[in-house]
Amino acid sequence: MTQGQSRPENTRGLLFLTDEQLRKGIEAMFFAYRGFTADPDRILAEKSYGRAHHRALHFIHRSPGTTVNNLLATLGVTKQSLNRVLRTLIEDGLVLNEVGIRDKRQRHLTLTDAGADLESALSNAQSDRMRSAYRQAGADAVYGFCTVLEAMMDPELKEHYEHLTGGEQQ
Amino acid sequence: MTQGQSRPENTRGLLFLTDEQLRKGIEAMFFAYRGFTADPDRILAEKSYGRAHHRALHFIHRSPGTTVNNLLATLGVTKQSLNRVLRTLIEDGLVLNEVGIRDKRQRHLTLTDAGADLESALSNAQSDRMRSAYRQAGADAVYGFCTVLEAMMDPELKEHYEHLTGGEQQ
DNA sequence: TTAATACGTCAGTGTTGTTGACATTCCAAG
DNA sequence: CTTGGAATGTCAACAACACTGACGTATTAA
């Protein structure tokens, strides 16, 4: 905090928000997201992968055995777009693609050891910055951070976010 | 908050953070950023512009008369990439490009009335969601939100962020 | 048997980013 | 006044990642 955001005041139960405060939040999101992706991007560039590969690895790690359709809905891209990424990951031996048992149309996606290694390298790079930011900001700030982010999500996306924590998937 | 993030505990002055908490923050950033850009993206799609046009309009609005080099540093892209975007904005009469007086090599960028109109439409769409999220989350959460985001920025980017608030630009 | 689902793929297109090379204009230092 | 370098603009080529539309193939379910 060098200059810091002035704390919005709560008058008569309704939060008073100036344009300045809102604009500052918008710019904070822009600049912070750049920092958020910077570290994994450097690792990915070495291996000539992109952010899309990172996202796929992350969510496959998070929900091992997930199906293509599940991943599609979580990532919010078209199957053609995801397929391009998945194909290279499978060819390179980072992701396993297994035909479903109950439903043979489905393909279950899992990380191989190599895939888990890369995912973990990317995840660590990102987590390091996140941890440092959390520690700088303090416990209460972290709680507020997540609360605002959750309130900012599209309701449909928020469901995916919450499902991940529940740990379903099949 | 349906499930919510468990509040990290502050033991012996050092914030204790589980992998789960960090991962949740990472996913929150991912899903929230999608919501963050969704509304302006819809407006931009109608006019066959992209996010890059939005960013350019935003920062020109924020610092009227800024130079191309200033904008370049703030946006963190190459001049070729920015030039493509600026050219269409100038051709379409949304941005004014004036040769500098003190230094005639520089081009000073300003929004035209039409440019200001579009910028304001985009900004309002984004601010509406931000305001709603802020109100849902409450004043303390907003303060924490900005604090963590600022701690997440690259130091060099953070300077740009802070300069904007100071309101410099010659 | 038929319709719908899950997946993959081919082809084309658009936005946004990147390098590298090169020209122009202009300021400032020698 | 010449020259080096900074600021700007432009051309070409390329890559990542998104999109649409169309088609094919299993497989499941009605």
Coordinates of C-alpha atoms in Angstrom, one line a residue, chain A residues 1-10 14-17 19-36 38-39 42 55 58-59 61-62 73-76 123 126-127 129-154 157-158 160-166, chain B residues 1-10 14-17 19-36 38-39 42 55 58-59 61-62 73-76 123 126-127 129-154 157-158 160-166:
Chain A
M1 CA 0.0 0.0 0.0
T2 CA 1.8 3.1 -1.1
Q3 CA -1.2 5.3 -1.7
G4 CA -3.9 2.8 -1.1
Q5 CA -7.6 2.8 -1.8
S6 CA -9.6 5.0 0.5
R7 CA -12.0 2.7 2.4
P8 CA -15.5 3.1 1.1
E9 CA -17.9 4.4 3.7
N10 CA -21.0 2.6 4.7
L14 CA -25.8 1.5 1.5
L15 CA -22.2 1.5 0.4
F16 CA -21.2 4.8 -1.0
L17 CA -19.0 4.4 -4.0
D19 CA -16.5 6.7 -9.8
E20 CA -12.9 7.0 -8.7
Q21 CA -13.1 4.0 -6.5
L22 CA -14.8 1.9 -9.1
R23 CA -12.3 3.0 -11.8
K24 CA -9.4 2.2 -9.4
G25 CA -10.8 -1.3 -8.9
I26 CA -11.1 -1.8 -12.6
E27 CA -7.5 -0.8 -13.2
A28 CA -6.3 -2.9 -10.2
M29 CA -7.9 -5.9 -11.9
F30 CA -6.2 -5.2 -15.1
F31 CA -2.7 -4.7 -13.7
A32 CA -3.0 -7.5 -11.2
Y33 CA -4.2 -10.0 -13.8
R34 CA -1.0 -9.3 -15.7
G35 CA 1.1 -10.1 -12.6
F36 CA -1.1 -13.1 -11.9
A38 CA 3.3 -13.4 -15.7
D39 CA 5.2 -16.2 -13.9
R42 CA 7.5 -17.5 -18.6
R55 CA -5.7 -23.8 -17.9
H58 CA -4.9 -27.0 -14.0
F59 CA -8.5 -28.1 -14.3
H61 CA -5.3 -31.8 -12.2
R62 CA -8.2 -30.4 -10.1
A73 CA -18.1 -25.9 -19.7
T74 CA -15.5 -24.9 -17.0
L75 CA -13.2 -23.2 -19.5
G76 CA -15.9 -21.6 -21.5
S123 CA 1.0 -23.9 -10.1
Q126 CA 1.6 -18.8 -9.6
S127 CA 1.1 -19.8 -5.9
R129 CA 3.1 -14.8 -6.0
M130 CA -0.3 -15.4 -4.5
R131 CA 1.1 -16.4 -1.2
S132 CA 3.4 -13.4 -1.1
A133 CA 0.5 -11.1 -1.9
Y134 CA -1.7 -12.7 0.7
R135 CA 1.0 -12.3 3.4
Q136 CA 1.6 -8.7 2.4
A137 CA -2.1 -7.9 2.6
G138 CA -3.0 -9.9 5.7
A139 CA -5.8 -12.3 6.6
D140 CA -8.7 -9.9 6.5
A141 CA -7.7 -8.6 3.1
V142 CA -7.5 -12.1 1.7
Y143 CA -11.0 -12.8 2.9
G144 CA -12.3 -9.6 1.3
F145 CA -10.4 -10.3 -1.9
C146 CA -12.1 -13.7 -2.4
T147 CA -15.5 -12.3 -1.4
V148 CA -15.4 -9.5 -4.0
L149 CA -14.1 -11.9 -6.7
E150 CA -16.9 -14.3 -6.1
A151 CA -19.4 -11.5 -6.3
M152 CA -18.0 -10.5 -9.6
M153 CA -18.5 -13.9 -11.3
D154 CA -21.3 -14.7 -13.7
L157 CA -19.4 -19.6 -13.9
K158 CA -19.7 -19.3 -10.1
H160 CA -18.3 -24.3 -11.7
Y161 CA -16.1 -22.5 -9.2
E162 CA -18.0 -23.8 -6.2
H163 CA -18.3 -27.3 -7.7
L164 CA -14.5 -27.6 -7.8
T165 CA -14.2 -26.9 -4.1
G166 CA -16.9 -29.5 -3.4
Chain B
M1 CA -21.2 -16.3 -0.2
T2 CA -22.5 -19.8 -0.7
Q3 CA -19.5 -21.7 0.6
G4 CA -17.0 -19.0 1.0
Q5 CA -13.3 -19.0 1.6
S6 CA -12.4 -20.0 5.1
R7 CA -10.6 -17.1 6.7
P8 CA -6.9 -17.7 6.9
E9 CA -5.6 -17.7 10.4
N10 CA -2.9 -15.5 11.7
L14 CA 2.8 -15.3 10.0
L15 CA -0.2 -16.0 7.9
F16 CA -0.9 -19.7 7.6
L17 CA -1.9 -20.6 4.1
D19 CA -2.5 -25.1 -0.8
E20 CA -6.3 -25.2 -0.9
Q21 CA -6.6 -21.6 -0.1
L22 CA -4.1 -20.5 -2.6
R23 CA -5.6 -22.7 -5.3
K24 CA -9.0 -21.3 -4.6
G25 CA -7.7 -17.7 -5.0
I26 CA -6.2 -18.7 -8.3
E27 CA -9.4 -20.1 -9.5
A28 CA -11.3 -17.1 -8.2
M29 CA -9.1 -14.8 -10.2
F30 CA -9.7 -16.9 -13.3
F31 CA -13.5 -17.0 -13.1
A32 CA -13.8 -13.4 -11.8
Y33 CA -11.7 -12.0 -14.7
R34 CA -14.1 -13.6 -17.1
G35 CA -17.0 -11.8 -15.5
F36 CA -15.0 -8.6 -15.3
A38 CA -17.9 -10.1 -20.1
D39 CA -20.1 -7.0 -20.3
R42 CA -20.6 -7.8 -25.6
R55 CA -7.9 -0.8 -23.0
H58 CA -9.8 3.6 -21.2
F59 CA -6.2 4.8 -20.7
H61 CA -9.6 8.7 -21.3
R62 CA -7.7 8.5 -18.1
A73 CA 4.4 1.2 -21.3
T74 CA 1.1 1.2 -19.5
L75 CA -0.5 -1.5 -21.7
G76 CA 2.7 -3.5 -21.9
S123 CA -16.8 1.9 -18.6
Q126 CA -17.9 -2.7 -16.3
S127 CA -18.6 -0.3 -13.4
R129 CA -20.8 -5.1 -12.3
M130 CA -18.0 -3.8 -10.1
R131 CA -20.4 -1.7 -8.0
S132 CA -22.8 -4.6 -7.6
A133 CA -19.9 -6.8 -6.5
Y134 CA -18.7 -4.2 -4.1
R135 CA -22.1 -3.7 -2.5
Q136 CA -22.6 -7.5 -2.2
A137 CA -19.2 -7.9 -0.5
G138 CA -19.2 -4.8 1.7
A139 CA -16.8 -2.0 2.5
D140 CA -14.1 -4.1 4.4
A141 CA -14.1 -6.7 1.6
V142 CA -13.5 -4.0 -1.0
Y143 CA -10.6 -2.6 0.9
G144 CA -9.1 -6.1 1.1
F145 CA -9.8 -6.8 -2.5
C146 CA -7.7 -3.8 -3.7
T147 CA -5.0 -4.4 -1.1
V148 CA -4.4 -8.0 -2.4
L149 CA -4.6 -6.9 -6.1
E150 CA -2.0 -4.2 -5.5
A151 CA 0.3 -6.7 -3.8
M152 CA 0.0 -9.0 -6.8
M153 CA 1.2 -6.5 -9.4
D154 CA 4.7 -6.5 -10.8
L157 CA 3.3 -2.2 -13.4
K158 CA 2.3 -1.0 -10.0
H160 CA 1.8 2.9 -13.7
Y161 CA -1.2 2.0 -11.6
E162 CA -0.2 4.5 -8.9
H163 CA 0.8 7.3 -11.4
L164 CA -2.7 7.1 -12.9
T165 CA -4.3 7.8 -9.5
G166 CA -1.8 10.7 -8.9

